[in-house]
PDB file of C-alpha atoms in Angstrom:
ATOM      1  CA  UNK A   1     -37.533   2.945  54.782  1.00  0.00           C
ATOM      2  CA  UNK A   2     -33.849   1.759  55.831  1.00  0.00           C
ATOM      3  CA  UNK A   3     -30.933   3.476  54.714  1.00  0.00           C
ATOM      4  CA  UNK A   4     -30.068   1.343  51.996  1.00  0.00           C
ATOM      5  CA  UNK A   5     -33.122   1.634  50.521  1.00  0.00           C
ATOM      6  CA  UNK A   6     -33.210   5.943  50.792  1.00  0.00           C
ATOM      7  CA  UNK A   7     -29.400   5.410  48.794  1.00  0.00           C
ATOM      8  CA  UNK A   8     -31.416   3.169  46.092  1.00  0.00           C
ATOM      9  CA  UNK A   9     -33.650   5.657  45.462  1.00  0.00           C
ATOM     10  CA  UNK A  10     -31.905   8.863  45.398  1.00  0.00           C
ATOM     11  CA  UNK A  11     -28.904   7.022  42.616  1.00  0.00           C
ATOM     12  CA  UNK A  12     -32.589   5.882  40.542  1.00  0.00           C
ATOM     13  CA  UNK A  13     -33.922   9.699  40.904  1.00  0.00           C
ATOM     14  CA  UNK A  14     -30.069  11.133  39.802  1.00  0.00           C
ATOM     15  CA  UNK A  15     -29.757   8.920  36.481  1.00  0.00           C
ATOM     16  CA  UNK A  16     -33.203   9.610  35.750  1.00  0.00           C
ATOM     17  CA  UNK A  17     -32.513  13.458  36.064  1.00  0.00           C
ATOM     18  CA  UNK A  18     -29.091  12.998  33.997  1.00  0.00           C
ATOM     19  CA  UNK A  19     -31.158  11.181  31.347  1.00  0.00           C
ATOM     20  CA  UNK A  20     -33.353  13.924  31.220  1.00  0.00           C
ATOM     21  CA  UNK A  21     -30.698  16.451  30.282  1.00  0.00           C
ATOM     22  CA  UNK A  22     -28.601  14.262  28.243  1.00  0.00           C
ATOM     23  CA  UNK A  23     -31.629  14.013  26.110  1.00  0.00           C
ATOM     24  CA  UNK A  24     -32.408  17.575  26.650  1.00  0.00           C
ATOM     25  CA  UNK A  25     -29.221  18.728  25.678  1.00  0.00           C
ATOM     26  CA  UNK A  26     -29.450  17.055  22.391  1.00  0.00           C
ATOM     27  CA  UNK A  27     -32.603  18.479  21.329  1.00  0.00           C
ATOM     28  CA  UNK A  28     -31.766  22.214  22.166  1.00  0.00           C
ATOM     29  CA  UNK A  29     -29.130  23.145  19.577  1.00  0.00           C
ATOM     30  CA  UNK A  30     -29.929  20.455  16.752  1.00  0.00           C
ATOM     31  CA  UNK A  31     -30.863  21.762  13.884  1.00  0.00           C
ATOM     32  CA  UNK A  32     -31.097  20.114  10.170  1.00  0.00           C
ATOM     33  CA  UNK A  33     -29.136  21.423   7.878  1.00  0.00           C
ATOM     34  CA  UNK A  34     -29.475  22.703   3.970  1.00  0.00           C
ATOM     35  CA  UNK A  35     -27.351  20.509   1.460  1.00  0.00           C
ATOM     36  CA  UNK A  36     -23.988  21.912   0.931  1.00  0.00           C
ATOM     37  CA  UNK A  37     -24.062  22.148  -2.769  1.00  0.00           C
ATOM     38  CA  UNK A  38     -27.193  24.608  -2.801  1.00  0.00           C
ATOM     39  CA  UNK A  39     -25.323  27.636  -1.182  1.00  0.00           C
ATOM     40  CA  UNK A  40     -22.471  26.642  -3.105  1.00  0.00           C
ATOM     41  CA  UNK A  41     -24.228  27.057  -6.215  1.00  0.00           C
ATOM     42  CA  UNK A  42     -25.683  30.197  -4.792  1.00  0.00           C
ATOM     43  CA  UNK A  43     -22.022  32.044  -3.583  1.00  0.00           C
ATOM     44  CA  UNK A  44     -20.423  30.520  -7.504  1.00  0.00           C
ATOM     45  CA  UNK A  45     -23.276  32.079  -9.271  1.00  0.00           C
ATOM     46  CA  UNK A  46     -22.742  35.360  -7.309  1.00  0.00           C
ATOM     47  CA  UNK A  47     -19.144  35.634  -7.772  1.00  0.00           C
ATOM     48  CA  UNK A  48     -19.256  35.029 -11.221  1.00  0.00           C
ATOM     49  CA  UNK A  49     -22.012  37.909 -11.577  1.00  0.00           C
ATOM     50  CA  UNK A  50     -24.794  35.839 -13.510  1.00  0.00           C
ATOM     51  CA  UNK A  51     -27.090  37.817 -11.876  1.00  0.00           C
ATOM     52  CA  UNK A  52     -26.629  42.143 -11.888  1.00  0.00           C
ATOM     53  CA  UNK A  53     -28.756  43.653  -9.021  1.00  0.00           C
ATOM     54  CA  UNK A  54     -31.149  46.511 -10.693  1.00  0.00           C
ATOM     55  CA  UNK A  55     -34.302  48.198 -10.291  1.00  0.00           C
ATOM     56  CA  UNK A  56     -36.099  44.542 -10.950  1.00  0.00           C
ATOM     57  CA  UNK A  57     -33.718  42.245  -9.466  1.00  0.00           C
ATOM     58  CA  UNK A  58     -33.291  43.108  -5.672  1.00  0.00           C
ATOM     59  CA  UNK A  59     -30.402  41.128  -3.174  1.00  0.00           C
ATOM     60  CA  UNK A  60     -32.563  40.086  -0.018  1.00  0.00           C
ATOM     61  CA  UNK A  61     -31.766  38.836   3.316  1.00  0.00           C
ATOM     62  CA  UNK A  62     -31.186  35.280   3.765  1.00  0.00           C
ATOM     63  CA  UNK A  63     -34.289  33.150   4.332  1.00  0.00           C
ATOM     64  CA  UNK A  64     -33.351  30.758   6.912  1.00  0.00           C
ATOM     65  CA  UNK A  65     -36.131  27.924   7.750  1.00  0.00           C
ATOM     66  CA  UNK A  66     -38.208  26.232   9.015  1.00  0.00           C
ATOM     67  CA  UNK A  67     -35.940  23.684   8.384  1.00  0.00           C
ATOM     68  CA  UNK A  68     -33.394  23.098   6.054  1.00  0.00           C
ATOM     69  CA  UNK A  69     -35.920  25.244   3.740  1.00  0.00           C
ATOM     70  CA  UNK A  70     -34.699  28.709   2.960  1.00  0.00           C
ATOM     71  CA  UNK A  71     -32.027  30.265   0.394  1.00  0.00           C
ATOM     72  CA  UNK A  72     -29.006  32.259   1.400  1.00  0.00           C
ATOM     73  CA  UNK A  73     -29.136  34.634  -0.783  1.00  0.00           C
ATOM     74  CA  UNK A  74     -32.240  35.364  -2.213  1.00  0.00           C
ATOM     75  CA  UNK A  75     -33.384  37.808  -5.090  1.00  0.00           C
ATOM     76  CA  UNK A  76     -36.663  39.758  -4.941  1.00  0.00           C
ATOM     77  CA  UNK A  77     -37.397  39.616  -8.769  1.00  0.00           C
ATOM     78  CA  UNK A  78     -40.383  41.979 -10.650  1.00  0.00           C
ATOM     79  CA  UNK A  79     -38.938  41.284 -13.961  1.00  0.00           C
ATOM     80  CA  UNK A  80     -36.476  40.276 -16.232  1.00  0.00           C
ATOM     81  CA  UNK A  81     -35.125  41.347 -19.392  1.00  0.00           C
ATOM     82  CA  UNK A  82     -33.763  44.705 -18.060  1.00  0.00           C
ATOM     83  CA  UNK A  83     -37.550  45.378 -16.925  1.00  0.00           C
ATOM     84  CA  UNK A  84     -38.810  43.788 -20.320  1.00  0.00           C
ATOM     85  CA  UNK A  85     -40.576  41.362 -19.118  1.00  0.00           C
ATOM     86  CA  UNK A  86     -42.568  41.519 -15.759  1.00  0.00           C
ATOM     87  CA  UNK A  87     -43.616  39.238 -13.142  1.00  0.00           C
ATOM     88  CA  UNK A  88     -47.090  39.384 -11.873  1.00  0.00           C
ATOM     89  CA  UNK A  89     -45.866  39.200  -8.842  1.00  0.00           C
ATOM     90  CA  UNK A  90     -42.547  40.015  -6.635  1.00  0.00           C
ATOM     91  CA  UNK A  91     -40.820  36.446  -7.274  1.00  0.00           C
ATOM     92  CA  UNK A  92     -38.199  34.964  -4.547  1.00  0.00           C
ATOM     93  CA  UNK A  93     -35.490  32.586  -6.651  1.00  0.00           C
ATOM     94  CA  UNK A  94     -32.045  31.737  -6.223  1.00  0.00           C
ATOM     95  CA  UNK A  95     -29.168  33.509  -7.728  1.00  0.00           C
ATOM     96  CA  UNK A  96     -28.715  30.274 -10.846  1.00  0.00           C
ATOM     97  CA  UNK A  97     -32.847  30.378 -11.164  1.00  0.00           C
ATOM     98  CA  UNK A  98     -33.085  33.934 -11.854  1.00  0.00           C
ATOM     99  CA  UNK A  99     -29.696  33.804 -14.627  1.00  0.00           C
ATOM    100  CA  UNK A 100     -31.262  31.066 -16.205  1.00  0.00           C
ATOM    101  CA  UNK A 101     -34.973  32.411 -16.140  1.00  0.00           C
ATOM    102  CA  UNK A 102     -33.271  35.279 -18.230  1.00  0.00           C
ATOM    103  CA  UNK A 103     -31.454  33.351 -20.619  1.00  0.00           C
ATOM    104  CA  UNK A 104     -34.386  31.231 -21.094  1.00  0.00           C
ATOM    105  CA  UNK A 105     -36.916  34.272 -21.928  1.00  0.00           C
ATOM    106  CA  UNK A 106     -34.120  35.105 -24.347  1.00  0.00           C
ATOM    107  CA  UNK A 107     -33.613  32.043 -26.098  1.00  0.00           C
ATOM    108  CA  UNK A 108     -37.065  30.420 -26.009  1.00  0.00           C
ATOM    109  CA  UNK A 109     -39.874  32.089 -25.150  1.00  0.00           C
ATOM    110  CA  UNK A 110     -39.073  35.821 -27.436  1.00  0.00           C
ATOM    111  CA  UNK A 111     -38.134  33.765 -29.854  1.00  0.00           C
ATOM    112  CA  UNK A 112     -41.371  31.594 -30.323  1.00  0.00           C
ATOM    113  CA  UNK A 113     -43.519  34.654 -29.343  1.00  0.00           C
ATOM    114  CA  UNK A 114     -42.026  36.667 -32.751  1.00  0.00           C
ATOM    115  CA  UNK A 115     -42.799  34.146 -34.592  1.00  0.00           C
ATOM    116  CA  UNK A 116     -46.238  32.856 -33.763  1.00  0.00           C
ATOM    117  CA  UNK A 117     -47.683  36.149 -33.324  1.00  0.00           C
ATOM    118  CA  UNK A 118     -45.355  38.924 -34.204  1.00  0.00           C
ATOM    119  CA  UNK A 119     -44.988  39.993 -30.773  1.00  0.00           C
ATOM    120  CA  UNK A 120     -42.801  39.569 -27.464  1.00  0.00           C
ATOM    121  CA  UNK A 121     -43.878  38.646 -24.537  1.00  0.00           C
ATOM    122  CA  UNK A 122     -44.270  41.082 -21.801  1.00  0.00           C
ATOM    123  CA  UNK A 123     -45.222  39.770 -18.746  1.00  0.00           C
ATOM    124  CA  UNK A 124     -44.827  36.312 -17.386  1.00  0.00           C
ATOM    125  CA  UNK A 125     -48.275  35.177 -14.926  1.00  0.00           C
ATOM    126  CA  UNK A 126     -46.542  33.205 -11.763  1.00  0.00           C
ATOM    127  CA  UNK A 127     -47.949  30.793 -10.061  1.00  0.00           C
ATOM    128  CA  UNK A 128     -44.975  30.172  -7.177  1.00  0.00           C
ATOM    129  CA  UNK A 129     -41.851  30.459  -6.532  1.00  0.00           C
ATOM    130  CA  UNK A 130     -39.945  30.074  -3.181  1.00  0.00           C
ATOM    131  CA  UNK A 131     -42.166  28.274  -0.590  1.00  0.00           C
ATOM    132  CA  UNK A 132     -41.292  25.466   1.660  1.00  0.00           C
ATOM    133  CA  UNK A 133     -43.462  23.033   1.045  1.00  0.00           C
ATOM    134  CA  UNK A 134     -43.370  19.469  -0.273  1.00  0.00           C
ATOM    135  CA  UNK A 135     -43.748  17.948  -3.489  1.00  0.00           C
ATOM    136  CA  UNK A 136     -46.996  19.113  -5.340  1.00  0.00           C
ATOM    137  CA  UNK A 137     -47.980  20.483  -2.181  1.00  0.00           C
ATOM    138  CA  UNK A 138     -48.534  16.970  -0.384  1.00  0.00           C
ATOM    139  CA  UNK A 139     -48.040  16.555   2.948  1.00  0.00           C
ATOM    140  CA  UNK A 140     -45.175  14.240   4.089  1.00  0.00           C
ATOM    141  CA  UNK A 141     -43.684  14.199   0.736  1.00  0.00           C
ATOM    142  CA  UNK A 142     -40.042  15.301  -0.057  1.00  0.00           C
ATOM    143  CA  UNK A 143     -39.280  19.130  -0.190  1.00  0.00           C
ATOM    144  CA  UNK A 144     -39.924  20.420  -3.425  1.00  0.00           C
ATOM    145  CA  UNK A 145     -37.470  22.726  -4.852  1.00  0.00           C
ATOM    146  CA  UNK A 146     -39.838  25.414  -4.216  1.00  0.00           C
ATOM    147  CA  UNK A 147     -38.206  25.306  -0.568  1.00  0.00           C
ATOM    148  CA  UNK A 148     -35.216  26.429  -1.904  1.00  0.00           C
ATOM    149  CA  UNK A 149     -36.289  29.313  -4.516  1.00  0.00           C
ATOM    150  CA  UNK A 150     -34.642  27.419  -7.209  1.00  0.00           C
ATOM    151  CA  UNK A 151     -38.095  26.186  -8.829  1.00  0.00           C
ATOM    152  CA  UNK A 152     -41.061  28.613 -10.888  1.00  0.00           C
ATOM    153  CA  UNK A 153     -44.302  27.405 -11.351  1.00  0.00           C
ATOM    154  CA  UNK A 154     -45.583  29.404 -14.837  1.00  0.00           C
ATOM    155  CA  UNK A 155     -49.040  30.152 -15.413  1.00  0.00           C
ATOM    156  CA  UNK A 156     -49.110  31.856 -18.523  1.00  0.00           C
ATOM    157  CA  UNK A 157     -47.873  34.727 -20.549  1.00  0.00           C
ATOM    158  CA  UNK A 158     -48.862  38.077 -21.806  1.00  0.00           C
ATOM    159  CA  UNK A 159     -48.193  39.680 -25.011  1.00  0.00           C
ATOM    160  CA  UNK A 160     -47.623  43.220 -26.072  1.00  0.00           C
ATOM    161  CA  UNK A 161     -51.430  43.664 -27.110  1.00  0.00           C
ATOM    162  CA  UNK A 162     -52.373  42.482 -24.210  1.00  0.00           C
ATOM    163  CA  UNK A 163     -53.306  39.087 -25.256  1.00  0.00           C
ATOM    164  CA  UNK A 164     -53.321  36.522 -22.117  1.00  0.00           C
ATOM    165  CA  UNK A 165     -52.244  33.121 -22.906  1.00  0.00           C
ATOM    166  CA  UNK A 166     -52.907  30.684 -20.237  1.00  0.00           C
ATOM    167  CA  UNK A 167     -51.618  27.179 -19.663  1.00  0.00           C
ATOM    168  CA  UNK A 168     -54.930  25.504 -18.504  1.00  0.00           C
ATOM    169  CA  UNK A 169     -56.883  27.294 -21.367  1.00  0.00           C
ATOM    170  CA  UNK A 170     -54.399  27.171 -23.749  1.00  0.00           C
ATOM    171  CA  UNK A 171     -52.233  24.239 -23.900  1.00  0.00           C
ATOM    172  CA  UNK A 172     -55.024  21.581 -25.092  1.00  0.00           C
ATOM    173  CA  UNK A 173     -57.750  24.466 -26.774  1.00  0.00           C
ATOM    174  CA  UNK A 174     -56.216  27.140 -27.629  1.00  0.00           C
ATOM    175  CA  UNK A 175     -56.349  27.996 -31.726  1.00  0.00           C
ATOM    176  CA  UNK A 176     -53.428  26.138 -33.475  1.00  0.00           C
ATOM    177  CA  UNK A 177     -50.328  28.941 -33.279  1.00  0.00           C
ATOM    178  CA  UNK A 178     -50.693  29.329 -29.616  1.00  0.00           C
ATOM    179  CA  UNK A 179     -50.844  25.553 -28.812  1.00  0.00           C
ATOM    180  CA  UNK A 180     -47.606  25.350 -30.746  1.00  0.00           C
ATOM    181  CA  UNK A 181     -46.212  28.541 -28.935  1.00  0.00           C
ATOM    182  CA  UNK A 182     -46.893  26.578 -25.458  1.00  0.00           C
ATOM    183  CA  UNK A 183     -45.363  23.461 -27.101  1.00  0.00           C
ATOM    184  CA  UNK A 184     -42.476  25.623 -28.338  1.00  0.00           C
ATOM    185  CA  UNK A 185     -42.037  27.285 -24.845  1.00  0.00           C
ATOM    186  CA  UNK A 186     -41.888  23.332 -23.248  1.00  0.00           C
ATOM    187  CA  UNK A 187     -39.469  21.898 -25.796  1.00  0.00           C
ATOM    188  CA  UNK A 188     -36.888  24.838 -25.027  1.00  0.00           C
ATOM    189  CA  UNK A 189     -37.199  24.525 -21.549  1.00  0.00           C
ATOM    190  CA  UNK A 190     -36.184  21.401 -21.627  1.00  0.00           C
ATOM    191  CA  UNK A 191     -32.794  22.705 -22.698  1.00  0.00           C
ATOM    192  CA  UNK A 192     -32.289  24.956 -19.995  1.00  0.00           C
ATOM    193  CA  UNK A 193     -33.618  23.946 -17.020  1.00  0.00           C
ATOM    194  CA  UNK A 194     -32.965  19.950 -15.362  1.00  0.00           C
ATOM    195  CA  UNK A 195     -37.101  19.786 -14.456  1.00  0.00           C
ATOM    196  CA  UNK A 196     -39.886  20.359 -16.598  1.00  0.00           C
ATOM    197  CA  UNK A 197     -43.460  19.367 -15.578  1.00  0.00           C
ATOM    198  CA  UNK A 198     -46.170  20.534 -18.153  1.00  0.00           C
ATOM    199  CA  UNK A 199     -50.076  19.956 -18.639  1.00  0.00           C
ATOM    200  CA  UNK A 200     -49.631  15.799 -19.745  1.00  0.00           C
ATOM    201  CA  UNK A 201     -46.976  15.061 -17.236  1.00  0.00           C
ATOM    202  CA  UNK A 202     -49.287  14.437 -14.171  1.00  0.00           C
ATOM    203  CA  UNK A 203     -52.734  15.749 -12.513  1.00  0.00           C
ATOM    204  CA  UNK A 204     -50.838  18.044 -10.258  1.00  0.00           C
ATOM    205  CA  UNK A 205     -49.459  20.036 -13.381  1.00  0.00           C
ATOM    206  CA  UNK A 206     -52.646  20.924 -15.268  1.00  0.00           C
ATOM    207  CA  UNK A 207     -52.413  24.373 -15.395  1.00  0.00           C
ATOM    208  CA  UNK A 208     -48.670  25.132 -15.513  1.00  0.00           C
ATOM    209  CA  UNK A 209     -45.378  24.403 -15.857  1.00  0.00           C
ATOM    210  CA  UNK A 210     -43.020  23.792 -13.369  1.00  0.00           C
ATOM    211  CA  UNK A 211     -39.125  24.378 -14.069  1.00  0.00           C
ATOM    212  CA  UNK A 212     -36.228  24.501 -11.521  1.00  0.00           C
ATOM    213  CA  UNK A 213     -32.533  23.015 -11.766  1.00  0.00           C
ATOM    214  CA  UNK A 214     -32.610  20.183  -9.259  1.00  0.00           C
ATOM    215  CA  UNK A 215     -29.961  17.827  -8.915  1.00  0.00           C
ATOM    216  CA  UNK A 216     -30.919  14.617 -10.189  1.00  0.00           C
ATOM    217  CA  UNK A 217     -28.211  12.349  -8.608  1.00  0.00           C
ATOM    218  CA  UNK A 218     -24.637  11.739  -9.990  1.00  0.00           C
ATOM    219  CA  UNK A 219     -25.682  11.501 -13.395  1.00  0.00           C
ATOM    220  CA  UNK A 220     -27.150  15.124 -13.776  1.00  0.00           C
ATOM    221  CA  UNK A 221     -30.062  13.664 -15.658  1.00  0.00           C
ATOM    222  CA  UNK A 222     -32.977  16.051 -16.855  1.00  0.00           C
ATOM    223  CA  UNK A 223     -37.001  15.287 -16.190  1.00  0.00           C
ATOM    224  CA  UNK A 224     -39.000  16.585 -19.324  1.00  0.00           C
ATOM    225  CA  UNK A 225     -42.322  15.891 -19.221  1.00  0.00           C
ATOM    226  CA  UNK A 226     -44.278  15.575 -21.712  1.00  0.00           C
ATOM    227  CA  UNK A 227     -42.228  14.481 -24.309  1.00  0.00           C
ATOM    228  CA  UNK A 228     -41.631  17.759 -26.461  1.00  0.00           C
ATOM    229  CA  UNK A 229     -44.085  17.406 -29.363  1.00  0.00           C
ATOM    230  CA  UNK A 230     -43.175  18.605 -33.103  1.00  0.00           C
ATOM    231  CA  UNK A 231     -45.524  22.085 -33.872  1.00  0.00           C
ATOM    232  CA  UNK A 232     -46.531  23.037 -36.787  1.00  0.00           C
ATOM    233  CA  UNK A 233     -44.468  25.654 -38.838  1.00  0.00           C
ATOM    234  CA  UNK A 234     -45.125  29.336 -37.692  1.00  0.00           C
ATOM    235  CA  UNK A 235     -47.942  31.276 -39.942  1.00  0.00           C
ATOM    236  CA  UNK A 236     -47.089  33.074 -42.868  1.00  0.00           C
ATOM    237  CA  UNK A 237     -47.633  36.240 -41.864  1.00  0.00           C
ATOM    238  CA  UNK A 238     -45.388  35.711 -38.843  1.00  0.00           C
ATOM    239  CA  UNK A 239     -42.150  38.215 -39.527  1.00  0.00           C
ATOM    240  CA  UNK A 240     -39.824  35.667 -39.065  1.00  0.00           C
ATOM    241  CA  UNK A 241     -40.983  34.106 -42.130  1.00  0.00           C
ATOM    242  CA  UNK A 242     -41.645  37.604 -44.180  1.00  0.00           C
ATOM    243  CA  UNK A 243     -38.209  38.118 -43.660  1.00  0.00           C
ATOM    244  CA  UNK A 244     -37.195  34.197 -44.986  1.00  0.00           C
ATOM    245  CA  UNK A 245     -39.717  34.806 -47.954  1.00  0.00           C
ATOM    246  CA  UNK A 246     -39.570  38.454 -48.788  1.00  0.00           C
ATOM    247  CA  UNK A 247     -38.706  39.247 -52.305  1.00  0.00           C
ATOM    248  CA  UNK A 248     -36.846  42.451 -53.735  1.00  0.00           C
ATOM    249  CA  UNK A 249     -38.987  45.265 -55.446  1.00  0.00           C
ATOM    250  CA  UNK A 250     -38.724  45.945 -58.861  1.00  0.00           C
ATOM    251  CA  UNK A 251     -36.976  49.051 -58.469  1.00  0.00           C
ATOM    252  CA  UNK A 252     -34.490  47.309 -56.074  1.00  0.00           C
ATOM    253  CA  UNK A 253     -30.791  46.392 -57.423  1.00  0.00           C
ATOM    254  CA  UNK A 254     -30.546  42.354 -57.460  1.00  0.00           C
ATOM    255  CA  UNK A 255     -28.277  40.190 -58.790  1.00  0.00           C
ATOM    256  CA  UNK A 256     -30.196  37.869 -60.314  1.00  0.00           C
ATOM    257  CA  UNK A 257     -30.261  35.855 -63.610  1.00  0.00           C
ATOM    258  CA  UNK A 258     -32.850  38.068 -66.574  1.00  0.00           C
ATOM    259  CA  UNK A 259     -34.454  36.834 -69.246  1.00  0.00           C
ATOM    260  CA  UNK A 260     -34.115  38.873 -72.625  1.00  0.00           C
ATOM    261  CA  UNK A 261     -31.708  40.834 -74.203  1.00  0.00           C
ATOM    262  CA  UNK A 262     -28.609  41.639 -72.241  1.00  0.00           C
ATOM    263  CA  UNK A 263     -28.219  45.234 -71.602  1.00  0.00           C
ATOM    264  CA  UNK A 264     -25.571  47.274 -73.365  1.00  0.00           C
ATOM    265  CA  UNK A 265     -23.488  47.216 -70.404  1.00  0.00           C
ATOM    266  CA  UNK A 266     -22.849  43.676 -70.661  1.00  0.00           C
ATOM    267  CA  UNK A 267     -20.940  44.323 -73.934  1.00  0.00           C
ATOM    268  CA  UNK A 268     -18.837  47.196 -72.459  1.00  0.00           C
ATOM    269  CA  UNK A 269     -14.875  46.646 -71.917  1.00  0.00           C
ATOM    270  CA  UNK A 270     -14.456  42.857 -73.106  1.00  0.00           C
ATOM    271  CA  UNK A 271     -11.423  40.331 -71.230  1.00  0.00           C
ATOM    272  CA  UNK A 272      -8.966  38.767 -73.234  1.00  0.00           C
ATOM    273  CA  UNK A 273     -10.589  37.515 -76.071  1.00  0.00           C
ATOM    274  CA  UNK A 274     -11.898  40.938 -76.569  1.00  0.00           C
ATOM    275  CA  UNK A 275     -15.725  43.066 -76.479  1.00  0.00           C
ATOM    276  CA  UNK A 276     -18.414  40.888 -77.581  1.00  0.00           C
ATOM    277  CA  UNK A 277     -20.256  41.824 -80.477  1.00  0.00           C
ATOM    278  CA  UNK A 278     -24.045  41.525 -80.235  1.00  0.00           C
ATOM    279  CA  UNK A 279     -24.535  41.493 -83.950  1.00  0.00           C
ATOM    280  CA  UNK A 280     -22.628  38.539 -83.697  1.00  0.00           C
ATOM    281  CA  UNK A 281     -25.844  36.740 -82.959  1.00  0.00           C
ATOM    282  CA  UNK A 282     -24.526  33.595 -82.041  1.00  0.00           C
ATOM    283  CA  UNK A 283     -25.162  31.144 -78.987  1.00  0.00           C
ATOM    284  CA  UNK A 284     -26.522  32.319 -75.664  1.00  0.00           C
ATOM    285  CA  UNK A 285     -26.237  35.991 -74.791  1.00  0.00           C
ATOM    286  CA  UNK A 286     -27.701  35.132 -71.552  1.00  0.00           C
ATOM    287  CA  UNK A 287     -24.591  32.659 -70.397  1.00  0.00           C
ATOM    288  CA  UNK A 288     -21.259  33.875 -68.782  1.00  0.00           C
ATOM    289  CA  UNK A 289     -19.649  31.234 -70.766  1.00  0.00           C
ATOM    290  CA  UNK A 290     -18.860  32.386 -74.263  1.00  0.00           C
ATOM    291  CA  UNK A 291     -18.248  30.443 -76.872  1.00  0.00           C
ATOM    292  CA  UNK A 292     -15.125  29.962 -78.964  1.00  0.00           C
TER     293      UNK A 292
END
């Protein structure tokens, strides 16, 4: 091979070699990264103490991948409601999930559960909540907000007698008041949370809903699906509406209007046109409004 050939070859084998590490060198320390806004919402939620650590609620170490999946500061979470209501199992959610979870067992779901059944609800049956995975577990779909802890997938509830009620047994048989408990449940989710994916919405959401506060563009718009349904009023026996329909004993002080005779004390003392005289007999003794 001449000389000038040998020179060829060795510049060929050199750029092919610098190619090689160029590319190399890009590969090694790449690495996607999370969307700004999500540890910002995590560090504001934080600082403004939405979320108190306690015996339920436990600050973990930060989650970091595969990917830009992950949360950086996680809570390990057994239950909510000052240890009211428990989790089925340990639960991994951001810092604004596990604030709003709370305010939404508070608001909603107690609520609804006094006053279809005369009970709270005391544990809530998970069905996920961080895991980095794609939408409705589908491969090659977009990242669910399960991959960032800020989504719970609900299975069902349990009340203080230890009745279970369960989405996929529950939402389209269950007896009348616990249908409208599950519809009750959906409707005020809606109002806390920007997601909300119910038996009816689609086939991947038979047996649950699905709640999490994704960021749905510029707008800030909300998903609710199914459309929230009006329920039927709650039963009479419920406490809620005892209390709405209770009526004094007869012993019991009211002030109410009597029929009859007016009692001696109501001719006691007088005003300014003095005592009234029941032997008068005239006109209405029953009326505040006295004749003249």
């Amino acid at each position: 091979m001449s000389t000038k050939l040998r020179g060829m070859s060795r510049r060929v084998t050199l750029l092919l070699l610098l190619v090689v590490a160029t590319l190399a060198g890009c590969a090694g320390p790449f690495k996607p990264t999370r969307p700004a806004w999500r540890t910002q919402a995590e560090n504001a939620c934080i600082a403004q103490r939405k979320v108190q650590p306690s015996d339920f609620i436990a600050l973990a170490n930060e989650v970091d991948g595969p990917g830009i999946c992950g949360l950086t500061k996680p809570f390990k979470v057994t239950a909510l409601q000052g240890g009211a209501v428990a989790f089925n199992a340990t639960a991994t959610l951001d810092c604004s999930m596990v604030a709003e979870l709370d305010q939404w067992l508070g608001d909603t779901v107690q609520p609804a559960a006094q006053a279809r059944f005369g009970q709270r609800v005391v544990r809530i049956d998970s069905m996920g909540s961080y895991a980095c995975r794609g939408m409705n577990n589908q491969s090659g779909a977009q990242l669910s907000e399960h991959s960032f802890g800020n989504a719970l997938d609900i299975g069902g509830f349990v009340l203080e007698d230890g009745r279970r009620i369960t989405l996929v047994q529950d939402w389209w048989r269950g007896d009348e008041q616990t249908r409208a408990f599950l519809m009750d449940v959906h409707r005020g989710s809606c109002e806390h949370f920007s997601t909300v994916l119910s038996p009816g919405s689609n086939a991947f959401h038979y047996n649950h809903i699905h709640v999490d506060l994704a960021m749905h563009g510029r707008s800030g718009r909300t998903i609710c699906k199914p459309a929230p349904q009006e329920t039927l009023p709650p039963p009479e026996e419920s406490p809620l509406v005892a209390m709405r329909n209770a009526r004094p004993a007869a012993a019991d002080e009211t002030d109410n209007d009597t029929t009859g005779r007016p009692p001696a004390a109501a001719y006691e003392g007088g005003d300014n046109f003095g005592p009234i005289d029941p032997a008068a007999g005239a006109g209405d003794l029953t009326s505040s409004i006295r004749r003249r």
